[in-house]
Amino acid sequence: MTLNLLRFSPTLQTTPYFNASYLRAVYGEYENIHGIFEGDNIQQIVRILETPFGGLCQSSHIWQWPSLALQPKSFAEELLAMYYSYNLIAGYNRLLSSIAGIQSYPKIQISQDLRKWHLIIDVSKWICRSHSLKSSLHSFKRSGGAIRHAQPSDASTIANIYTELAESKSFSREYYSGTSLFYALIMDPNFLSYVALDSDDTIQGFAIFSQHRTHLDYSLAASTHKLNGSSAALIHALICDMQNNGDERCIFLGGGIAENDGLDKFKANFSDEALYLYHLKVKADPLRYSEYLEKASFINNMPRQFPVIADNLAYI
């Protein structure tokens, strides 16, 4: 196992996570975005903050797949080696799956998020067992709802639905996405896009899934809530398509914002199999990191694109 850090540029695209349109949807800008790669496979997206004392690393809130945790001792050694190679003095990373062997490394502190961070649908074995899910799908069908693949001409409507969600949830402006973004995602073969239609063939919701070698990721979704069961029907449509095509990859749904919140319970209707999230605080160079904390006057004035690095690192 070898971990490498690669900086994103608009001319460098390894899909789907280094897709320029998708990164803009998640981050709003590209500044200081890097990918942690295991061979040719991207495992996590991070931001790097350069300081006079060395770099600080902050993981994204979404990505980190289990393959890095299959050999925890090797992973810990490679993670530290990557920090040294790229002059990173400290950082915050996230990891799914079991990493008990990492406890023996004093420069890496670990804590577990008690939420079921990623609910997983095993498509090859999946059948609908949830009464709540069955009710939602029945309500969707009874209302005259239908699901189809998104078309380029749907991009504007999808963008409007997403903007309404962003406004209702008070998302920061960097998360607002326009028609060009959704057009690019619909056209990208590394993403599968579905829309939910009401009885008048009006789009009332959408879901976009990024495709990977081993799984698909529930990436972007929103609905108007004017069509009962549309969110469930969109995920169900993907499952049915995969089963009909003999596609045995898993679907990673993610989790809720908080344990047992509405989103968490909704996703749990599809599966009770889950991976848990581990938080890693890495202090690769304790001396320089301590110097940074003592002398860097901007520790409490972090740039907007690096919003929680102080909270994640200052108390390692």
Short mmCIF file of C-alpha atoms in Angstrom, two decimals:
data_model
loop_
_atom_site.label_atom_id
_atom_site.label_comp_id
_atom_site.label_asym_id
_atom_site.label_seq_id
_atom_site.Cartn_x
_atom_site.Cartn_y
_atom_site.Cartn_z
CA MET A 1 0.00 0.00 0.00
CA THR A 2 1.34 3.42 -0.99
CA LEU A 3 -0.48 6.68 -0.34
CA ASN A 4 0.17 9.72 -2.49
CA LEU A 5 -1.11 13.28 -2.35
CA LEU A 6 -2.12 14.86 -5.65
CA ARG A 7 -3.25 18.44 -6.12
CA PHE A 8 -6.35 19.05 -8.20
CA SER A 9 -6.30 21.25 -11.26
CA PRO A 10 -9.07 21.76 -13.85
CA THR A 11 -6.86 19.96 -16.39
CA LEU A 12 -6.41 16.97 -14.07
CA GLN A 13 -9.58 14.93 -13.64
CA THR A 14 -9.71 11.45 -12.16
CA THR A 15 -13.37 10.68 -11.93
CA PRO A 16 -15.63 10.86 -10.18
CA TYR A 17 -14.24 12.64 -7.12
CA PHE A 18 -11.88 14.89 -9.06
CA ASN A 19 -14.63 15.79 -11.50
CA ALA A 20 -14.46 19.58 -11.74
CA SER A 21 -18.23 20.05 -11.69
CA TYR A 22 -18.72 17.80 -8.69
CA LEU A 23 -15.95 19.48 -6.71
CA ARG A 24 -17.54 22.83 -7.41
CA ALA A 25 -20.86 21.50 -6.13
CA VAL A 26 -19.29 20.34 -2.87
CA TYR A 27 -16.68 23.03 -2.25
CA GLY A 28 -17.71 25.99 -4.35
CA GLU A 29 -14.09 26.50 -5.38
CA TYR A 30 -10.98 24.45 -6.06
CA GLU A 31 -8.37 26.21 -3.95
CA ASN A 32 -5.92 23.92 -2.16
CA ILE A 33 -7.88 20.73 -2.92
CA HIS A 34 -5.84 17.55 -2.98
CA GLY A 35 -6.64 13.87 -3.26
CA ILE A 36 -5.16 11.05 -1.22
CA PHE A 37 -4.57 8.19 -3.62
CA GLU A 38 -3.87 4.51 -3.08
CA GLY A 39 -2.34 3.65 -6.42
CA ASP A 40 -4.71 5.02 -9.04
CA ASN A 41 -7.72 5.01 -6.70
CA ILE A 42 -8.69 8.17 -4.89
CA GLN A 43 -9.55 7.49 -1.26
CA GLN A 44 -10.15 10.90 0.23
CA ILE A 45 -10.32 14.56 -0.75
CA VAL A 46 -8.52 17.01 1.54
CA ARG A 47 -7.71 20.68 1.78
CA ILE A 48 -4.14 21.67 2.55
CA LEU A 49 -3.45 24.92 4.38
CA GLU A 50 0.12 26.06 3.84
CA THR A 51 1.74 27.80 6.82
CA PRO A 52 5.31 28.99 7.49
CA PHE A 53 5.68 25.95 9.76
CA GLY A 54 4.42 23.32 7.32
CA GLY A 55 1.12 22.17 5.91
CA LEU A 56 -2.10 21.38 7.74
CA CYS A 57 -4.42 18.74 6.29
CA GLN A 58 -8.20 18.66 6.64
CA SER A 59 -10.27 15.81 5.25
CA SER A 60 -13.51 16.30 3.45
CA HIS A 61 -16.72 15.44 5.25
CA ILE A 62 -17.66 12.75 2.76
CA TRP A 63 -14.96 10.47 1.47
CA GLN A 64 -12.85 7.66 2.84
CA TRP A 65 -13.45 4.08 1.77
CA PRO A 66 -12.72 0.84 3.63
CA SER A 67 -9.85 -0.38 1.45
CA LEU A 68 -7.45 1.82 3.42
CA ALA A 69 -8.37 0.02 6.63
CA LEU A 70 -7.86 -3.55 5.50
CA GLN A 71 -4.28 -3.45 6.83
CA PRO A 72 -4.37 -0.99 9.74
CA LYS A 73 -0.66 -1.16 10.59
CA SER A 74 0.36 -0.57 6.99
CA PHE A 75 -2.22 2.21 6.71
CA ALA A 76 -0.87 4.04 9.77
CA GLU A 77 2.70 3.81 8.51
CA GLU A 78 1.71 4.98 5.03
CA LEU A 79 -0.37 7.84 6.39
CA LEU A 80 2.55 9.16 8.42
CA ALA A 81 4.94 8.61 5.50
CA MET A 82 2.64 10.67 3.30
CA TYR A 83 2.60 13.48 5.87
CA TYR A 84 6.41 13.50 5.98
CA SER A 85 6.78 13.35 2.19
CA TYR A 86 4.55 16.38 1.66
CA ASN A 87 5.75 18.43 4.63
CA LEU A 88 2.47 18.16 6.54
CA ILE A 89 2.96 18.83 10.24
CA ALA A 90 -0.53 17.88 11.44
CA GLY A 91 -3.91 16.98 10.10
CA TYR A 92 -7.40 15.69 10.48
CA ASN A 93 -8.54 12.66 8.52
CA ARG A 94 -11.57 10.38 8.58
CA LEU A 95 -11.75 6.65 8.05
CA LEU A 96 -14.51 4.12 7.64
CA SER A 97 -14.26 0.56 8.97
CA SER A 98 -12.21 -1.05 11.72
CA ILE A 99 -8.75 0.33 12.50
CA ALA A 100 -7.98 -1.03 15.96
CA GLY A 101 -4.35 -1.67 15.04
CA ILE A 102 -3.74 2.03 14.63
CA GLN A 103 -3.98 2.56 18.41
CA SER A 104 -0.31 1.73 18.85
CA TYR A 105 0.83 4.84 16.96
CA PRO A 106 1.34 7.75 19.38
CA LYS A 107 1.28 10.34 16.61
CA ILE A 108 -2.24 9.34 15.54
CA GLN A 109 -5.18 9.80 17.89
CA ILE A 110 -8.45 8.09 17.09
CA SER A 111 -12.05 8.53 18.16
CA GLN A 112 -15.21 6.89 16.88
CA ASP A 113 -18.30 8.69 15.66
CA LEU A 114 -21.20 6.82 17.24
CA ARG A 115 -23.46 7.53 14.28
CA LYS A 116 -24.02 4.92 11.60
CA TRP A 117 -22.15 7.03 9.10
CA HIS A 118 -22.63 4.94 5.99
CA LEU A 119 -25.61 2.70 5.50
CA ILE A 120 -24.86 0.13 2.81
CA ILE A 121 -27.26 -1.56 0.42
CA ASP A 122 -26.09 -5.00 -0.72
CA VAL A 123 -27.87 -4.89 -4.06
CA SER A 124 -27.42 -8.56 -4.89
CA LYS A 125 -29.34 -9.64 -1.76
CA TRP A 126 -31.68 -6.69 -1.28
CA ILE A 127 -35.43 -7.07 -0.98
CA CYS A 128 -37.87 -4.54 0.41
CA ARG A 129 -38.64 -5.51 4.02
CA SER A 130 -39.48 -2.13 5.56
CA HIS A 131 -43.20 -1.45 5.98
CA SER A 132 -42.47 2.28 5.93
CA LEU A 133 -40.58 1.98 2.65
CA LYS A 134 -43.31 -0.16 1.10
CA SER A 135 -45.85 2.48 2.13
CA SER A 136 -43.77 5.29 0.58
CA LEU A 137 -43.34 3.43 -2.70
CA HIS A 138 -47.03 2.58 -2.81
CA SER A 139 -47.95 6.22 -2.14
CA PHE A 140 -45.62 7.36 -4.92
CA LYS A 141 -47.17 4.93 -7.39
CA ARG A 142 -50.73 5.74 -6.31
CA SER A 143 -50.03 9.45 -6.92
CA GLY A 144 -49.09 8.73 -10.51
CA GLY A 145 -45.38 9.18 -9.90
CA ALA A 146 -42.74 7.87 -12.28
CA ILE A 147 -38.94 7.67 -12.38
CA ARG A 148 -36.69 8.10 -15.41
CA HIS A 149 -33.07 8.89 -16.12
CA ALA A 150 -32.29 12.59 -16.14
CA GLN A 151 -31.82 14.29 -19.49
CA PRO A 152 -29.66 17.35 -20.28
CA SER A 153 -32.83 19.45 -20.67
CA ASP A 154 -33.68 18.68 -17.01
CA ALA A 155 -30.64 20.51 -15.66
CA SER A 156 -32.36 23.86 -15.10
CA THR A 157 -35.29 22.34 -13.19
CA ILE A 158 -32.95 20.21 -11.07
CA ALA A 159 -30.86 23.29 -10.27
CA ASN A 160 -33.99 25.17 -9.15
CA ILE A 161 -35.04 22.32 -6.85
CA TYR A 162 -31.56 22.16 -5.33
CA THR A 163 -31.45 25.93 -4.84
CA GLU A 164 -34.80 25.85 -3.03
CA LEU A 165 -33.39 23.19 -0.72
CA ALA A 166 -30.21 25.22 -0.13
CA GLU A 167 -32.26 28.29 0.78
CA SER A 168 -34.65 26.41 3.06
CA LYS A 169 -31.72 24.78 4.91
CA SER A 170 -29.71 28.03 5.02
CA PHE A 171 -26.75 26.53 3.18
CA SER A 172 -23.79 28.85 2.75
CA ARG A 173 -23.61 30.44 -0.70
CA GLU A 174 -20.71 28.20 -1.77
CA TYR A 175 -23.13 25.25 -1.83
CA TYR A 176 -25.51 26.87 -4.31
CA SER A 177 -25.22 25.20 -7.69
CA GLY A 178 -26.42 26.34 -11.08
CA THR A 179 -27.67 24.73 -14.25
CA SER A 180 -24.18 24.24 -15.70
CA LEU A 181 -23.17 22.02 -12.80
CA PHE A 182 -26.11 19.66 -13.14
CA TYR A 183 -25.80 19.62 -16.91
CA ALA A 184 -22.19 18.48 -16.52
CA LEU A 185 -23.11 15.76 -14.03
CA ILE A 186 -25.96 14.46 -16.19
CA MET A 187 -23.58 14.24 -19.15
CA ASP A 188 -20.80 12.55 -17.16
CA PRO A 189 -20.91 8.72 -17.51
CA ASN A 190 -19.37 8.40 -14.05
CA PHE A 191 -22.67 9.58 -12.56
CA LEU A 192 -26.16 8.11 -12.74
CA SER A 193 -28.91 10.72 -12.52
CA TYR A 194 -32.61 10.08 -11.96
CA VAL A 195 -35.63 12.38 -11.73
CA ALA A 196 -39.04 11.83 -10.12
CA LEU A 197 -42.07 12.98 -12.13
CA ASP A 198 -45.58 13.68 -10.91
CA SER A 199 -48.74 12.75 -12.86
CA ASP A 200 -48.28 15.88 -15.00
CA ASP A 201 -44.70 14.86 -15.92
CA THR A 202 -43.30 17.73 -13.83
CA ILE A 203 -39.98 17.02 -12.11
CA GLN A 204 -40.45 17.00 -8.32
CA GLY A 205 -37.16 15.49 -7.23
CA PHE A 206 -33.82 14.10 -8.34
CA ALA A 207 -30.99 11.87 -7.14
CA ILE A 208 -27.44 11.66 -8.48
CA PHE A 209 -25.16 8.70 -7.76
CA SER A 210 -21.42 8.61 -8.42
CA GLN A 211 -20.12 5.31 -9.81
CA HIS A 212 -17.04 3.49 -8.56
CA ARG A 213 -15.46 0.13 -9.22
CA THR A 214 -16.87 -1.44 -6.03
CA HIS A 215 -19.86 0.71 -5.18
CA LEU A 216 -22.11 3.66 -6.00
CA ASP A 217 -22.37 6.70 -3.77
CA TYR A 218 -25.60 8.60 -3.03
CA SER A 219 -24.10 11.97 -3.88
CA LEU A 220 -26.70 14.71 -4.46
CA ALA A 221 -30.46 14.63 -4.02
CA ALA A 222 -33.37 16.96 -3.35
CA SER A 223 -37.13 17.02 -3.72
CA THR A 224 -39.96 19.54 -3.57
CA HIS A 225 -41.96 17.39 -1.11
CA LYS A 226 -44.97 17.83 -3.41
CA LEU A 227 -44.88 14.18 -4.46
CA ASN A 228 -45.10 11.64 -1.66
CA GLY A 229 -42.45 8.94 -1.69
CA SER A 230 -40.30 10.49 -4.41
CA SER A 231 -37.02 10.31 -2.44
CA ALA A 232 -37.55 6.62 -1.70
CA ALA A 233 -38.64 5.88 -5.26
CA LEU A 234 -35.46 7.42 -6.69
CA ILE A 235 -33.20 5.12 -4.67
CA HIS A 236 -35.48 2.16 -5.33
CA ALA A 237 -35.26 2.80 -9.07
CA LEU A 238 -31.47 2.53 -8.96
CA ILE A 239 -31.67 -0.74 -6.99
CA CYS A 240 -34.10 -2.21 -9.51
CA ASP A 241 -31.97 -1.15 -12.47
CA MET A 242 -28.85 -2.68 -10.92
CA GLN A 243 -30.62 -5.94 -10.08
CA ASN A 244 -32.08 -6.18 -13.57
CA ASN A 245 -28.63 -5.62 -15.08
CA GLY A 246 -26.86 -8.09 -12.77
CA ASP A 247 -24.82 -5.26 -11.20
CA GLU A 248 -23.71 -6.50 -7.77
CA ARG A 249 -21.95 -3.37 -6.55
CA CYS A 250 -23.10 -1.96 -3.22
CA ILE A 251 -24.77 1.42 -2.76
CA PHE A 252 -23.37 3.70 -0.07
CA LEU A 253 -26.20 5.88 1.23
CA GLY A 254 -24.33 7.82 3.89
CA GLY A 255 -26.04 8.64 7.17
CA GLY A 256 -27.96 11.39 8.88
CA ILE A 257 -26.87 14.75 10.19
CA ALA A 258 -27.38 13.45 13.72
CA GLU A 259 -27.99 9.97 15.07
CA ASN A 260 -31.58 8.81 14.52
CA ASP A 261 -32.64 12.02 12.83
CA GLY A 262 -35.16 11.97 9.99
CA LEU A 263 -32.54 11.47 7.30
CA ASP A 264 -30.90 8.64 9.21
CA LYS A 265 -34.23 6.88 9.72
CA PHE A 266 -35.17 7.34 6.07
CA LYS A 267 -31.97 5.69 4.88
CA ALA A 268 -32.29 2.93 7.48
CA ASN A 269 -35.47 1.81 5.68
CA PHE A 270 -33.20 0.46 2.95
CA SER A 271 -30.57 -1.25 5.08
CA ASP A 272 -29.39 -1.87 8.63
CA GLU A 273 -25.83 -2.68 7.53
CA ALA A 274 -23.54 0.19 8.42
CA LEU A 275 -19.96 1.36 8.59
CA TYR A 276 -18.89 3.67 11.37
CA LEU A 277 -16.73 6.73 11.03
CA TYR A 278 -13.43 7.15 12.84
CA HIS A 279 -11.80 10.55 13.34
CA LEU A 280 -8.02 10.62 13.09
CA LYS A 281 -5.93 13.48 14.45
CA VAL A 282 -2.41 13.20 13.10
CA LYS A 283 0.47 15.09 14.69
CA ALA A 284 3.31 14.12 12.37
CA ASP A 285 5.77 16.78 13.59
CA PRO A 286 4.84 17.70 17.20
CA LEU A 287 7.60 20.27 17.56
CA ARG A 288 6.72 22.32 14.47
CA TYR A 289 3.03 21.92 15.17
CA SER A 290 3.49 23.30 18.71
CA GLU A 291 5.44 26.20 17.23
CA TYR A 292 2.60 26.81 14.82
CA LEU A 293 0.06 26.92 17.66
CA GLU A 294 2.21 29.31 19.67
CA LYS A 295 3.24 31.70 16.91
CA ALA A 296 0.61 31.63 14.21
CA SER A 297 -1.54 34.65 14.94
CA PHE A 298 -4.15 33.55 12.40
CA ILE A 299 -5.17 30.37 14.22
CA ASN A 300 -8.45 32.04 15.22
CA ASN A 301 -8.90 33.75 11.88
CA MET A 302 -8.95 30.82 9.48
CA PRO A 303 -9.96 31.45 5.87
CA ARG A 304 -13.56 30.61 5.01
CA GLN A 305 -12.66 27.59 2.89
CA PHE A 306 -10.93 26.00 5.89
CA PRO A 307 -13.74 26.40 8.43
CA VAL A 308 -13.02 23.91 11.21
CA ILE A 309 -9.30 23.22 11.08
CA ALA A 310 -8.69 25.07 14.34
CA ASP A 311 -11.29 23.01 16.19
CA ASN A 312 -9.92 19.81 14.73
CA LEU A 313 -6.26 20.48 15.38
CA ALA A 314 -5.74 23.02 18.13
CA TYR A 315 -6.38 20.55 20.94
CA ILE A 316 -4.60 17.46 19.64
#
